[in-house]
Tab-separated table of C-alpha atoms in Angstrom:
chain	number	residue	atom	x	y	z
G	1	UNK	CA	-51.884	119.331	49.509
G	2	UNK	CA	-53.847	117.719	52.233
G	3	UNK	CA	-53.117	118.348	56.059
G	4	UNK	CA	-53.415	115.986	59.204
G	5	UNK	CA	-55.645	117.112	62.155
G	6	UNK	CA	-52.045	118.372	63.514
G	7	UNK	CA	-51.086	120.527	60.683
G	8	UNK	CA	-48.703	118.735	59.102
G	9	UNK	CA	-48.902	116.879	55.762
G	10	UNK	CA	-50.759	113.869	55.230
G	11	UNK	CA	-49.077	110.952	53.381
G	12	UNK	CA	-50.931	109.981	50.028
G	13	UNK	CA	-47.962	107.438	49.213
G	14	UNK	CA	-46.541	103.629	50.207
G	15	UNK	CA	-43.211	104.871	49.920
G	16	UNK	CA	-43.893	108.064	52.153
G	17	UNK	CA	-45.748	105.705	54.437
G	18	UNK	CA	-42.575	103.767	54.336
G	19	UNK	CA	-39.802	106.460	54.149
G	20	UNK	CA	-41.885	107.607	57.943
G	21	UNK	CA	-42.061	103.804	59.216
G	22	UNK	CA	-37.933	103.378	58.356
G	23	UNK	CA	-37.312	107.249	60.407
G	24	UNK	CA	-39.622	105.577	63.291
G	25	UNK	CA	-37.528	101.990	63.672
G	26	UNK	CA	-34.464	104.012	63.664
G	27	UNK	CA	-34.739	105.913	66.344
G	28	UNK	CA	-37.128	103.114	68.153
G	29	UNK	CA	-36.035	99.957	66.776
G	30	UNK	CA	-38.639	97.999	64.961
G	31	UNK	CA	-40.040	96.232	67.839
G	32	UNK	CA	-40.289	99.953	70.169
G	33	UNK	CA	-42.612	101.532	67.361
G	34	UNK	CA	-46.069	100.075	66.576
G	35	UNK	CA	-49.181	100.742	63.915
G	36	UNK	CA	-50.071	104.080	65.311
G	37	UNK	CA	-47.527	105.045	65.527
G	38	UNK	CA	-46.370	104.957	62.227
G	39	UNK	CA	-50.019	106.016	61.198
G	40	UNK	CA	-49.513	109.559	63.748
G	41	UNK	CA	-45.684	110.074	62.200
G	42	UNK	CA	-48.102	109.734	58.920
G	43	UNK	CA	-50.700	111.864	58.970
G	44	UNK	CA	-52.708	109.195	58.403
G	45	UNK	CA	-55.648	106.791	60.379
G	46	UNK	CA	-55.388	103.190	61.380
G	47	UNK	CA	-57.377	102.612	58.734
G	48	UNK	CA	-55.949	104.160	56.524
G	49	UNK	CA	-52.461	102.445	56.997
G	50	UNK	CA	-54.010	99.002	56.030
G	51	UNK	CA	-54.729	99.685	52.510
G	52	UNK	CA	-50.970	100.681	52.091
G	53	UNK	CA	-49.690	97.291	54.063
G	54	UNK	CA	-51.380	94.175	55.415
G	55	UNK	CA	-48.855	94.639	58.385
G	56	UNK	CA	-45.986	95.960	59.993
G	57	UNK	CA	-44.200	93.218	58.899
G	58	UNK	CA	-44.988	94.085	55.971
G	59	UNK	CA	-43.946	97.280	55.717
G	60	UNK	CA	-40.402	96.919	55.372
G	61	UNK	CA	-40.960	94.837	52.029
G	62	UNK	CA	-43.025	97.571	50.152
G	63	UNK	CA	-44.759	96.289	47.281
G	64	UNK	CA	-43.316	92.859	47.168
G	65	UNK	CA	-45.789	90.641	45.104
G	66	UNK	CA	-46.098	93.488	42.567
G	67	UNK	CA	-42.492	93.404	41.753
G	68	UNK	CA	-42.398	89.554	42.354
G	69	UNK	CA	-45.055	89.991	39.648
G	70	UNK	CA	-42.591	91.502	37.657
G	71	UNK	CA	-39.791	89.144	37.459
G	72	UNK	CA	-41.948	86.500	36.559
G	73	UNK	CA	-42.986	88.572	33.244
G	74	UNK	CA	-39.326	90.097	32.962
G	75	UNK	CA	-38.101	85.963	33.193
G	76	UNK	CA	-40.918	84.851	30.280
G	77	UNK	CA	-39.364	87.922	28.000
G	78	UNK	CA	-36.148	86.340	27.610
G	79	UNK	CA	-35.089	84.502	24.376
G	80	UNK	CA	-35.384	81.283	24.656
G	81	UNK	CA	-31.654	80.984	23.422
G	82	UNK	CA	-30.114	83.225	25.485
G	83	UNK	CA	-27.520	80.992	28.741
G	84	UNK	CA	-30.093	80.499	31.910
G	85	UNK	CA	-26.855	82.284	33.784
G	86	UNK	CA	-27.313	85.314	31.487
G	87	UNK	CA	-30.968	85.597	32.143
G	88	UNK	CA	-30.673	84.600	35.734
G	89	UNK	CA	-28.108	87.368	36.199
G	90	UNK	CA	-30.045	89.957	34.074
G	91	UNK	CA	-33.722	88.644	35.696
G	92	UNK	CA	-31.747	89.625	39.046
G	93	UNK	CA	-30.229	92.614	38.843
G	94	UNK	CA	-33.236	94.226	37.095
G	95	UNK	CA	-35.278	93.052	40.240
G	96	UNK	CA	-33.174	94.679	42.837
G	97	UNK	CA	-32.767	97.879	40.790
G	98	UNK	CA	-32.866	101.268	42.733
G	99	UNK	CA	-32.847	104.765	41.908
G	100	UNK	CA	-30.460	106.928	43.199
G	101	UNK	CA	-33.040	108.907	45.175
G	102	UNK	CA	-34.305	105.534	46.969
G	103	UNK	CA	-30.451	103.775	47.892
G	104	UNK	CA	-30.616	105.419	51.155
G	105	UNK	CA	-33.483	103.921	51.958
G	106	UNK	CA	-33.455	100.624	50.449
G	107	UNK	CA	-30.423	100.145	53.000
G	108	UNK	CA	-32.498	100.989	55.587
G	109	UNK	CA	-34.951	98.338	53.993
G	110	UNK	CA	-32.527	95.749	53.895
G	111	UNK	CA	-30.756	96.879	57.526
G	112	UNK	CA	-34.287	95.976	58.365
G	113	UNK	CA	-34.454	92.619	56.814
G	114	UNK	CA	-31.247	91.567	57.272
G	115	UNK	CA	-30.292	92.069	61.396
G	116	UNK	CA	-33.919	92.060	63.194
G	117	UNK	CA	-35.336	88.806	64.628
G	118	UNK	CA	-38.596	89.613	64.617
G	119	UNK	CA	-39.019	90.018	60.979
G	120	UNK	CA	-37.210	85.997	60.053
G	121	UNK	CA	-40.536	84.231	59.854
G	122	UNK	CA	-41.711	86.773	57.346
G	123	UNK	CA	-39.393	87.226	55.338
G	124	UNK	CA	-38.512	83.490	55.208
G	125	UNK	CA	-42.242	83.369	53.121
G	126	UNK	CA	-41.353	86.698	51.073
G	127	UNK	CA	-37.437	84.177	50.639
G	128	UNK	CA	-39.983	81.257	49.399
G	129	UNK	CA	-41.894	82.970	47.234
G	130	UNK	CA	-38.989	84.589	45.207
G	131	UNK	CA	-37.085	81.886	45.091
G	132	UNK	CA	-40.466	79.463	43.778
G	133	UNK	CA	-40.676	82.510	40.779
G	134	UNK	CA	-37.255	81.184	40.068
G	135	UNK	CA	-37.781	77.946	40.058
G	136	UNK	CA	-40.768	77.918	38.164
G	137	UNK	CA	-39.088	79.661	35.161
G	138	UNK	CA	-35.630	77.365	35.486
G	139	UNK	CA	-38.094	74.192	35.632
G	140	UNK	CA	-39.747	75.516	32.249
G	141	UNK	CA	-36.522	76.727	30.209
G	142	UNK	CA	-35.131	72.881	31.373
G	143	UNK	CA	-38.733	70.890	30.848
G	144	UNK	CA	-38.475	69.263	34.651
G	145	UNK	CA	-40.362	69.749	37.678
G	146	UNK	CA	-40.001	73.230	39.372
G	147	UNK	CA	-39.921	71.187	42.784
G	148	UNK	CA	-37.000	68.642	41.280
G	149	UNK	CA	-33.171	69.198	42.117
G	150	UNK	CA	-31.707	71.044	39.526
G	151	UNK	CA	-34.900	74.073	39.636
G	152	UNK	CA	-34.553	74.041	43.645
G	153	UNK	CA	-30.728	73.992	43.681
G	154	UNK	CA	-30.458	77.255	41.379
G	155	UNK	CA	-33.126	79.259	42.689
G	156	UNK	CA	-31.581	78.951	46.591
G	157	UNK	CA	-28.382	79.233	45.045
G	158	UNK	CA	-29.356	82.318	43.211
G	159	UNK	CA	-30.962	83.678	46.701
G	160	UNK	CA	-28.124	82.808	48.243
G	161	UNK	CA	-25.889	85.634	45.909
G	162	UNK	CA	-27.982	88.581	46.506
G	163	UNK	CA	-28.015	87.761	50.194
G	164	UNK	CA	-24.645	88.545	50.168
G	165	UNK	CA	-24.483	90.484	47.427
G	166	UNK	CA	-26.858	92.839	49.834
G	167	UNK	CA	-24.484	92.532	53.012
G	168	UNK	CA	-21.297	93.196	50.970
G	169	UNK	CA	-23.378	96.714	49.910
G	170	UNK	CA	-24.037	97.623	53.467
G	171	UNK	CA	-20.885	97.092	54.755
G	172	UNK	CA	-19.426	99.063	51.980
G	173	UNK	CA	-20.986	102.747	51.301
G	174	UNK	CA	-19.761	103.403	47.700
G	175	UNK	CA	-20.303	100.178	45.991
G	176	UNK	CA	-22.853	99.021	43.557
G	177	UNK	CA	-25.902	96.847	44.124
G	178	UNK	CA	-26.558	95.646	40.556
G	179	UNK	CA	-22.168	95.120	39.958
G	180	UNK	CA	-22.287	92.931	42.942
G	181	UNK	CA	-25.154	91.175	42.047
G	182	UNK	CA	-24.035	90.666	39.028
G	183	UNK	CA	-20.422	89.627	39.887
G	184	UNK	CA	-22.063	87.110	41.824
G	185	UNK	CA	-24.047	84.993	39.499
G	186	UNK	CA	-20.163	85.391	37.383
G	187	UNK	CA	-18.857	83.215	40.085
G	188	UNK	CA	-21.692	79.988	39.988
G	189	UNK	CA	-20.812	80.495	36.635
G	190	UNK	CA	-16.791	80.036	37.431
G	191	UNK	CA	-17.921	77.424	40.056
G	192	UNK	CA	-18.991	75.161	37.365
G	193	UNK	CA	-23.272	75.454	38.213
G	194	UNK	CA	-23.841	73.409	34.427
G	195	UNK	CA	-27.252	71.955	33.606
G	196	UNK	CA	-28.705	72.159	29.763
G	197	UNK	CA	-28.843	75.808	28.435
G	198	UNK	CA	-26.555	77.017	31.502
G	199	UNK	CA	-23.874	78.214	29.218
G	200	UNK	CA	-21.442	80.737	31.111
G	201	UNK	CA	-19.821	83.762	30.590
G	202	UNK	CA	-20.180	87.065	30.616
G	203	UNK	CA	-22.050	89.133	28.234
């Protein structure tokens, strides 16, 4: 275990840097916290901070690019005959799966993302990247272009489900996030969102 010059344990993982930042954001606010503040709290240098995150805005999103890659791979792994909405539901729940120990930190993450005005432009870019992964999958399944209406509409609708589920989860401490996400996709089915292979129903 290495020590910083101040005698504190030096942080050595991305998650620990995130947690140190979330603590500061909670006390000082997002805009009131600098990268230097975070580096100092983490017991690392400014240069080391940038090895973990390109910017302060990226802290809330963690390893988002890595998770998107996993999501793309997961979507590609489903059998072609599995109904489209069931695949989307499973992939959405899997993408947002968190362990019990990480849940309190994930709540801080999502509160930050959903309620911090300074993050909204950055968040829009992340949402667009997420939608594109889903639209690409839907387009391949349906044999249409990714920028055509159906893949884009399904991607936007699924993102809307995710955001609505997260808002419910943040308001209701005892709620199960996975159940909220799955129920939200099921509601899309009940509203008769139909497309080739888009069989609706509970698994």
